[in-house]
PDB file of C-alpha atoms and ligand atoms in Angstrom:
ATOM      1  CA  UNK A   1      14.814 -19.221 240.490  1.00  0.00           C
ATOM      2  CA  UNK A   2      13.128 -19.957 243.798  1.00  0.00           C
ATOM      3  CA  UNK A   3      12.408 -23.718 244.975  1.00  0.00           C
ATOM      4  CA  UNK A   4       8.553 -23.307 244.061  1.00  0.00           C
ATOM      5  CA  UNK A   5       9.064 -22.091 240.417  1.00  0.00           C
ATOM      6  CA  UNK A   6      12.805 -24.006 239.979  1.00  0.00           C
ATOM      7  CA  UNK A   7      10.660 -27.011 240.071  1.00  0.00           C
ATOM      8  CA  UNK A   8       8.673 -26.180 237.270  1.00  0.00           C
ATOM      9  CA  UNK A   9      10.514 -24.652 235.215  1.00  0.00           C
ATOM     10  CA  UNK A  10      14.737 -26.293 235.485  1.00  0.00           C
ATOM     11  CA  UNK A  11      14.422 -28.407 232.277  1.00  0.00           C
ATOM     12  CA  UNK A  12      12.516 -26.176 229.765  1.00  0.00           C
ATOM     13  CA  UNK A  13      13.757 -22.673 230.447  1.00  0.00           C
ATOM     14  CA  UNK A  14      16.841 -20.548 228.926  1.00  0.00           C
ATOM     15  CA  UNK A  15      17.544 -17.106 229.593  1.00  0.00           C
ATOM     16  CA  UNK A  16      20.326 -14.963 228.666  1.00  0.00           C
ATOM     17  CA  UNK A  17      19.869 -13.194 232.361  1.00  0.00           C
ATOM     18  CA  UNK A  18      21.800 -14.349 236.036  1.00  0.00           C
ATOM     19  CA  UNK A  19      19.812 -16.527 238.436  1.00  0.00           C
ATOM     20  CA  UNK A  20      18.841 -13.827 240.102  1.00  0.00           C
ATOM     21  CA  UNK A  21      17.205 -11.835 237.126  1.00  0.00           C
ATOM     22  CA  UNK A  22      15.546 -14.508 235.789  1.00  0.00           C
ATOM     23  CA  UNK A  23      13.825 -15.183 239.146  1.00  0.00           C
ATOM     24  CA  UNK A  24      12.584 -11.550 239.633  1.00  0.00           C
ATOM     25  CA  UNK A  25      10.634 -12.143 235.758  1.00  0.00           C
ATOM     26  CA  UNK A  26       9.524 -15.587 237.048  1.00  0.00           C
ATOM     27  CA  UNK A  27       8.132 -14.946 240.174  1.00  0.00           C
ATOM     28  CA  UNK A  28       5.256 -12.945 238.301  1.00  0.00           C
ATOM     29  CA  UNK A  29       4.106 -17.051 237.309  1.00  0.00           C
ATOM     30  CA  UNK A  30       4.426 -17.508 241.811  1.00  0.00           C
ATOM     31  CA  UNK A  31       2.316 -14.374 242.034  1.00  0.00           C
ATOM     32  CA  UNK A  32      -0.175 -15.172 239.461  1.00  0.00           C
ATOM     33  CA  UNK A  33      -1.296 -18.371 241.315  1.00  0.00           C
ATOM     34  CA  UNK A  34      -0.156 -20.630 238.235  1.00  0.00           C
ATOM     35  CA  UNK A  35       2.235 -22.665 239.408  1.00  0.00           C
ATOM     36  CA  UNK A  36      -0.083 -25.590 240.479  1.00  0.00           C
ATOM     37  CA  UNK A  37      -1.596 -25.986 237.223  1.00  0.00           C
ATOM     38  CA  UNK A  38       1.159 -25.320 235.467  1.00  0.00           C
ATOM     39  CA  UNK A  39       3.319 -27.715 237.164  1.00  0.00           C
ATOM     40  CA  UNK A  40       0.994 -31.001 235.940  1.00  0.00           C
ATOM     41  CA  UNK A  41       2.189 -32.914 233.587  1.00  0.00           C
ATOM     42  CA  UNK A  42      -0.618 -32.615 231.406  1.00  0.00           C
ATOM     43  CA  UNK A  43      -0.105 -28.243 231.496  1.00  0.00           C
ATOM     44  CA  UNK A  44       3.253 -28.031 230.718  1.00  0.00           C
ATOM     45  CA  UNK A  45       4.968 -26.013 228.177  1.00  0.00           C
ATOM     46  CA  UNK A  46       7.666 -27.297 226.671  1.00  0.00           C
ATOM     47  CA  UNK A  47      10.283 -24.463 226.628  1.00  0.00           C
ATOM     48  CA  UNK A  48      10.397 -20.884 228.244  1.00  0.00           C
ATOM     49  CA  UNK A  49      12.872 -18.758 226.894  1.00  0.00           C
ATOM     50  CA  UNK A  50      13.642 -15.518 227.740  1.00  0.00           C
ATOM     51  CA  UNK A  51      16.584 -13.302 225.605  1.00  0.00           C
ATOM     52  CA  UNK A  52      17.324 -10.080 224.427  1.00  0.00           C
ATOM     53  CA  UNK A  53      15.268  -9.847 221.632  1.00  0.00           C
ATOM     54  CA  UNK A  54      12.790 -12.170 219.906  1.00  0.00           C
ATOM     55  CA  UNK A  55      12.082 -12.621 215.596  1.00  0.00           C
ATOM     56  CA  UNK A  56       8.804 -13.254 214.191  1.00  0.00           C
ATOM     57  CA  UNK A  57      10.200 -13.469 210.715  1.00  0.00           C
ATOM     58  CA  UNK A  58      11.211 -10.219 210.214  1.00  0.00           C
ATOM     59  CA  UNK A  59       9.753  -8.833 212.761  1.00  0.00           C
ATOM     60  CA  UNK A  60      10.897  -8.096 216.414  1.00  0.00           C
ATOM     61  CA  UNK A  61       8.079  -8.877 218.722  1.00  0.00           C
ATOM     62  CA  UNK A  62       7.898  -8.898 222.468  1.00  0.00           C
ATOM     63  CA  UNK A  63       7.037 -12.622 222.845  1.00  0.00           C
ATOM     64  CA  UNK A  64       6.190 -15.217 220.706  1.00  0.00           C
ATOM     65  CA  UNK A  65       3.854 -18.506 221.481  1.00  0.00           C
ATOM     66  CA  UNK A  66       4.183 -21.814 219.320  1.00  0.00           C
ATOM     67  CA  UNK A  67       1.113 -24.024 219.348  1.00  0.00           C
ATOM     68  CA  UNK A  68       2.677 -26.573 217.682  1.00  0.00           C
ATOM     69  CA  UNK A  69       5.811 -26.238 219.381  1.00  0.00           C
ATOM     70  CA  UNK A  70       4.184 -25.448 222.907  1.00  0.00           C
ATOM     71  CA  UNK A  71       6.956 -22.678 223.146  1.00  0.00           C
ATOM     72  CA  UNK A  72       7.355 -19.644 225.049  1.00  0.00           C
ATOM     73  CA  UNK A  73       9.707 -16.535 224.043  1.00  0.00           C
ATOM     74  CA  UNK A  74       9.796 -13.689 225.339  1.00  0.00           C
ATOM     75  CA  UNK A  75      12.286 -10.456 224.501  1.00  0.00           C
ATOM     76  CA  UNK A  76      13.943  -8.771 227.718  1.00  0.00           C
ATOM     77  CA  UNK A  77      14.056  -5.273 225.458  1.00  0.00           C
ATOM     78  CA  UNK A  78      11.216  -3.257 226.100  1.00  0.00           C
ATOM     79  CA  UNK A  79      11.497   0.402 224.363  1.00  0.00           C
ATOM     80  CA  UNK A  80      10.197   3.681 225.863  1.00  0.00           C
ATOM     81  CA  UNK A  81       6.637   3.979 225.036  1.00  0.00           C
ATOM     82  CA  UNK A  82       6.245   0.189 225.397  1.00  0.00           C
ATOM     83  CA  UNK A  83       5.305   0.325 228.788  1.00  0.00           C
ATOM     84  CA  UNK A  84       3.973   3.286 231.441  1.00  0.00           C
ATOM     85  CA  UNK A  85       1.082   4.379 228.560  1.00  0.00           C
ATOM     86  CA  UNK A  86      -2.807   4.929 230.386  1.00  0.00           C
ATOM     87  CA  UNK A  87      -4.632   2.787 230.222  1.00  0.00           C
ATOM     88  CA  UNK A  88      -8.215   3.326 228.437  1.00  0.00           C
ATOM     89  CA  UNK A  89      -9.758   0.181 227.506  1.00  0.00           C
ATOM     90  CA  UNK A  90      -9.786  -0.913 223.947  1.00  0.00           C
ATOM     91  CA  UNK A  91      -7.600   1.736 223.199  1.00  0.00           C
ATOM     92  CA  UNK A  92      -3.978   0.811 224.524  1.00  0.00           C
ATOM     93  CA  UNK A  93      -2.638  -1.341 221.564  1.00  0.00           C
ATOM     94  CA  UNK A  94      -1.095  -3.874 224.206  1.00  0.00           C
ATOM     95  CA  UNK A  95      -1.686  -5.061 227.790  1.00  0.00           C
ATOM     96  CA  UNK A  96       1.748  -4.975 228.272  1.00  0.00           C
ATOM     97  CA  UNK A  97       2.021  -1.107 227.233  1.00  0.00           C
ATOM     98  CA  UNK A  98      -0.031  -0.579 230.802  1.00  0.00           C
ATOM     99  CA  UNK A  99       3.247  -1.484 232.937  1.00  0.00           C
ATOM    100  CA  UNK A 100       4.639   0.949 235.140  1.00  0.00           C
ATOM    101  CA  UNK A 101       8.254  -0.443 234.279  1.00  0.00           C
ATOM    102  CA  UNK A 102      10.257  -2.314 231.214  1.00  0.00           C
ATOM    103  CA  UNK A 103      10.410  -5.676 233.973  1.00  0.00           C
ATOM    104  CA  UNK A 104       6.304  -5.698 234.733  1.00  0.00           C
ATOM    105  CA  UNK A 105       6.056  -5.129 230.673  1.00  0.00           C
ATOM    106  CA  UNK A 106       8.162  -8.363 230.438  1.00  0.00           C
ATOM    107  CA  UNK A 107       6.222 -10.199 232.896  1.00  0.00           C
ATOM    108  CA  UNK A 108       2.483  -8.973 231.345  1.00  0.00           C
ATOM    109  CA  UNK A 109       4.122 -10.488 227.610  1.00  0.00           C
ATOM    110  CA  UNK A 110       4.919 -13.657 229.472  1.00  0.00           C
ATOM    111  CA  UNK A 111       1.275 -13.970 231.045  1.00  0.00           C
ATOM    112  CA  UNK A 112      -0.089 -13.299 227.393  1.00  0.00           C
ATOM    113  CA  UNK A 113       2.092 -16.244 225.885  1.00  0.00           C
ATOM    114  CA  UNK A 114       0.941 -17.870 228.752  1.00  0.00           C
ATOM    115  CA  UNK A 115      -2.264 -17.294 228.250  1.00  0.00           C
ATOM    116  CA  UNK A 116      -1.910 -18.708 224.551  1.00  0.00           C
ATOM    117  CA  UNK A 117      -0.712 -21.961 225.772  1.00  0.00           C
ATOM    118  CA  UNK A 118      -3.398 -21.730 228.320  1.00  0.00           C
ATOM    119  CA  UNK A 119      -6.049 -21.461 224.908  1.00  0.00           C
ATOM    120  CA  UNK A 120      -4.182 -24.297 223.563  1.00  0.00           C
ATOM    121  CA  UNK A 121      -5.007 -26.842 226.599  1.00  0.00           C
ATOM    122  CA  UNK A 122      -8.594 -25.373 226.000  1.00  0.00           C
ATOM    123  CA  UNK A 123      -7.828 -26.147 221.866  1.00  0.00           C
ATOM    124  CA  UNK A 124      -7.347 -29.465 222.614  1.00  0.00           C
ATOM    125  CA  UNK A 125     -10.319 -30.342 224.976  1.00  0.00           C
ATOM    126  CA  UNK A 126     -12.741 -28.548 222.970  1.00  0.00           C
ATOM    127  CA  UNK A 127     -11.772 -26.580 219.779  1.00  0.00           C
ATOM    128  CA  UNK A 128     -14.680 -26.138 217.396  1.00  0.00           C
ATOM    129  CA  UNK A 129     -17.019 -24.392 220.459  1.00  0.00           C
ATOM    130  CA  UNK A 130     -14.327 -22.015 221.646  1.00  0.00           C
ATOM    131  CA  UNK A 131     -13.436 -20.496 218.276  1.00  0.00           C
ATOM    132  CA  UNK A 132     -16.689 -19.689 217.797  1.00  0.00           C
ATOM    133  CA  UNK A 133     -17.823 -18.518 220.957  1.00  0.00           C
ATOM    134  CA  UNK A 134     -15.037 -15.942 220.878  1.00  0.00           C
ATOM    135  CA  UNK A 135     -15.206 -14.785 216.933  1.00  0.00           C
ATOM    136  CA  UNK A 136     -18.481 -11.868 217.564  1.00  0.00           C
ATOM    137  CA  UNK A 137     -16.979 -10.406 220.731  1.00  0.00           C
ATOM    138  CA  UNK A 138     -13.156  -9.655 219.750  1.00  0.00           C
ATOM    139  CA  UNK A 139     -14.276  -6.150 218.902  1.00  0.00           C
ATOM    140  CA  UNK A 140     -14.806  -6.189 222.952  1.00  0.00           C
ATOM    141  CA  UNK A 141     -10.586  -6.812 223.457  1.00  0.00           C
ATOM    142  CA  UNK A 142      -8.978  -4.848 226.259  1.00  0.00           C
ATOM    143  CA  UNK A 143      -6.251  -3.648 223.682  1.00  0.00           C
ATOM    144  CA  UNK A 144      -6.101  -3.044 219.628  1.00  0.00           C
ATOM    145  CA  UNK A 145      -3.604  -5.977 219.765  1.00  0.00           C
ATOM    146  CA  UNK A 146      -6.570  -7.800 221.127  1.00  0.00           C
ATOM    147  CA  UNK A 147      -8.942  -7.378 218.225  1.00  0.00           C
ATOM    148  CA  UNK A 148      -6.627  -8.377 216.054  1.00  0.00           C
ATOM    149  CA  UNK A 149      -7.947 -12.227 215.579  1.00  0.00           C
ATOM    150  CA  UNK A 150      -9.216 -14.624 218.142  1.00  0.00           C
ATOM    151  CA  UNK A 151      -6.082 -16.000 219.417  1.00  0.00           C
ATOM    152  CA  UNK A 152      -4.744 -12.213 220.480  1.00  0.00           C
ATOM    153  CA  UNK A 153      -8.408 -11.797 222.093  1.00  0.00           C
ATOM    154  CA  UNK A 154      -7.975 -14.537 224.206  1.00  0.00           C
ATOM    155  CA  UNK A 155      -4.234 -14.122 225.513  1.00  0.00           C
ATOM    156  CA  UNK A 156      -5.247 -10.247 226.414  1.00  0.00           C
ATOM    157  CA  UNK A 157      -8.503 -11.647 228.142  1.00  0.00           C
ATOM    158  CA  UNK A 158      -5.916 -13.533 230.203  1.00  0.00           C
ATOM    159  CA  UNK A 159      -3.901 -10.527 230.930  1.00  0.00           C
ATOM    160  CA  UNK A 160      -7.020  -8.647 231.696  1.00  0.00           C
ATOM    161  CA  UNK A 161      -7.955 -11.185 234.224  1.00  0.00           C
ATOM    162  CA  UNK A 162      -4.992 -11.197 235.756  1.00  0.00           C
ATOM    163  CA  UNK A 163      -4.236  -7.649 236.153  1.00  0.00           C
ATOM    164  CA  UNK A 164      -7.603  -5.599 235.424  1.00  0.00           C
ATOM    165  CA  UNK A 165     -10.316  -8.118 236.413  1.00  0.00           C
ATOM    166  CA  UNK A 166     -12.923  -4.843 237.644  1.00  0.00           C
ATOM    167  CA  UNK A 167     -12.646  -3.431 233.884  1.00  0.00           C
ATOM    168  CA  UNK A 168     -12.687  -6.873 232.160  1.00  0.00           C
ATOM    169  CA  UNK A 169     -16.117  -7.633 234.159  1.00  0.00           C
ATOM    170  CA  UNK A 170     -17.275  -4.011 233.200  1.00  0.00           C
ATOM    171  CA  UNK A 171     -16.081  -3.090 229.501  1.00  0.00           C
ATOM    172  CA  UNK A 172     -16.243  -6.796 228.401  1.00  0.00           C
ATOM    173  CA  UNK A 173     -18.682  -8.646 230.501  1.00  0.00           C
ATOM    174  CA  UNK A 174     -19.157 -11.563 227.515  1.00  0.00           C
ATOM    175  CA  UNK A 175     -15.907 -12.363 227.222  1.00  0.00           C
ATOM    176  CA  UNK A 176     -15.444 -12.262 230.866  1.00  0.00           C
ATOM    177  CA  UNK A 177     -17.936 -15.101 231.426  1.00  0.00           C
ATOM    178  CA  UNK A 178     -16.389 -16.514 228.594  1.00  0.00           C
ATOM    179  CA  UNK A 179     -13.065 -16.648 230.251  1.00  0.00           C
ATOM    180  CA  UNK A 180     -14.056 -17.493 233.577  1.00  0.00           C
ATOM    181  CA  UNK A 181     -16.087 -20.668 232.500  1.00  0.00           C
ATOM    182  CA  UNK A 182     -13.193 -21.397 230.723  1.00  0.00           C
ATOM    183  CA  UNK A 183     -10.557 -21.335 233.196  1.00  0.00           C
ATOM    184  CA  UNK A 184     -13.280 -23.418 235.912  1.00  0.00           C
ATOM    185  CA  UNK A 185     -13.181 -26.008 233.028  1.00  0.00           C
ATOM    186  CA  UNK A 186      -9.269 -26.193 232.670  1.00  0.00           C
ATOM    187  CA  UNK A 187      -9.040 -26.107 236.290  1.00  0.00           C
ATOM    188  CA  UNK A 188      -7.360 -23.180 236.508  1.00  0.00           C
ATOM    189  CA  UNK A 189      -7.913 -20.347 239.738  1.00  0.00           C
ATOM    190  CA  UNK A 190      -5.485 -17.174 239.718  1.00  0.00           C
ATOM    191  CA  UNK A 191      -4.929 -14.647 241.672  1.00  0.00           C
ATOM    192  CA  UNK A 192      -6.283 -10.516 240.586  1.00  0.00           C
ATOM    193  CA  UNK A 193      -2.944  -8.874 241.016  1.00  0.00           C
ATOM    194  CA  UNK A 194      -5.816  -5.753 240.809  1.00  0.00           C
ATOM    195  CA  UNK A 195      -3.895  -2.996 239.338  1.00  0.00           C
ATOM    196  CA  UNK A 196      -6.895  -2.348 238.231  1.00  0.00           C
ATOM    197  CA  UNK A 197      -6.984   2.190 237.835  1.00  0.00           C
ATOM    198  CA  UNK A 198     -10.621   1.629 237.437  1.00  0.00           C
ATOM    199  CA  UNK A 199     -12.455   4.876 238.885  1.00  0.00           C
ATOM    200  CA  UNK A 200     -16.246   5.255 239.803  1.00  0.00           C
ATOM    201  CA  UNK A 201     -18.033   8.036 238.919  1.00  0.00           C
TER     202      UNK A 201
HETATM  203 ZN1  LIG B   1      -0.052 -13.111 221.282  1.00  0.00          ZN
END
């Protein structure tokens, strides 16, 4: 894990990979811009876990976020079809499914779990006006996965904005002014990684 990200992230993470594997997933938090924020007290999760495969239940996910817990886990098994899909928006049933390889489908999961924790800061400052602001415009979501309920909306709208910010502003224009005023309030300016396949005309 490099210096930058070793700082932020030696007590709370575990990870079934070497030093160097685990470093080539992080770095996508380096790349994102993140680090800052994330490395206040105040913004920290409390655990990032990454291993082979994660239970919901019963059910294998590909990462899993813990409000209460303030938990990350995400699962280093990505299956064909989970990843390298086009990308039409609203239609993909995950951001993640967009990534040209298994390790970028890793690192889009871990920016949507971030992006939960990142809606539970927001929780926390202000609940009652952000569940309510984002309820009529989930039907908007990037990806099926993110019309499922308002907490899915908002992690994808996080993913969106990090990695297709020209198609967020175009195919979901409310909930990208949603976002954005919402990531000025938490204090929070990332980078647009812009892998955005967004054509004209
Ligand atoms: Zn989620």
């Amino acid at each position: 894990v490099s210096l930058e990200s070793q700082a932020v992230f030696s007590e709370i993470l575990t990870s079934t990979l070497n030093d160097e594997e685990t470093s080539e997933i992080l770095e996508i938090f380096r790349t994102v811009g993140i680090l800052p924020w994330l490395s206040q007290s105040a913004n920290r999760c409390k655990s990032i876990e990454l291993k082979p495969l994660v239970w919901h239940g019963k059910n294998e996910v590909y990462g899993l976020y813990s409000f209460k817990d303030d938990e990350i886990k995400v699962a280093l098994t990505r299956s064909t079809g989970s990843f390298n899909q086009p990308f039409e928006w609203g239609r993909i049933e995950r951001l993640s499914h967009v990534a040209k390889n298994a390790t970028e489908a890793i690192q889009r999961t871990l920016v949507h779990e971030l992006g939960h924790h990142i809606h539970g800061r927001l929780r926390s400052h202000n609940k009652l006006r952000f569940g309510l602001s984002l309820r009529s415009i989930i039907t908007n979501g990037a990806s099926q996965y993110g019309k499922l309920d308002v907490y899915e909306y908002f992690a994808e709208c996080f993913v969106a904005w990090v990695y297709h910010r020209t198609e967020f502003a175009v195919y979901d224009s409310t909930g990208y002014a949603t976002l954005s005023a919402v990531l000025k309030e938490l204090g929070i300016e990332v980078n647009d990684l812009g892998y955005s396949n967004f054509i004209n005309g």
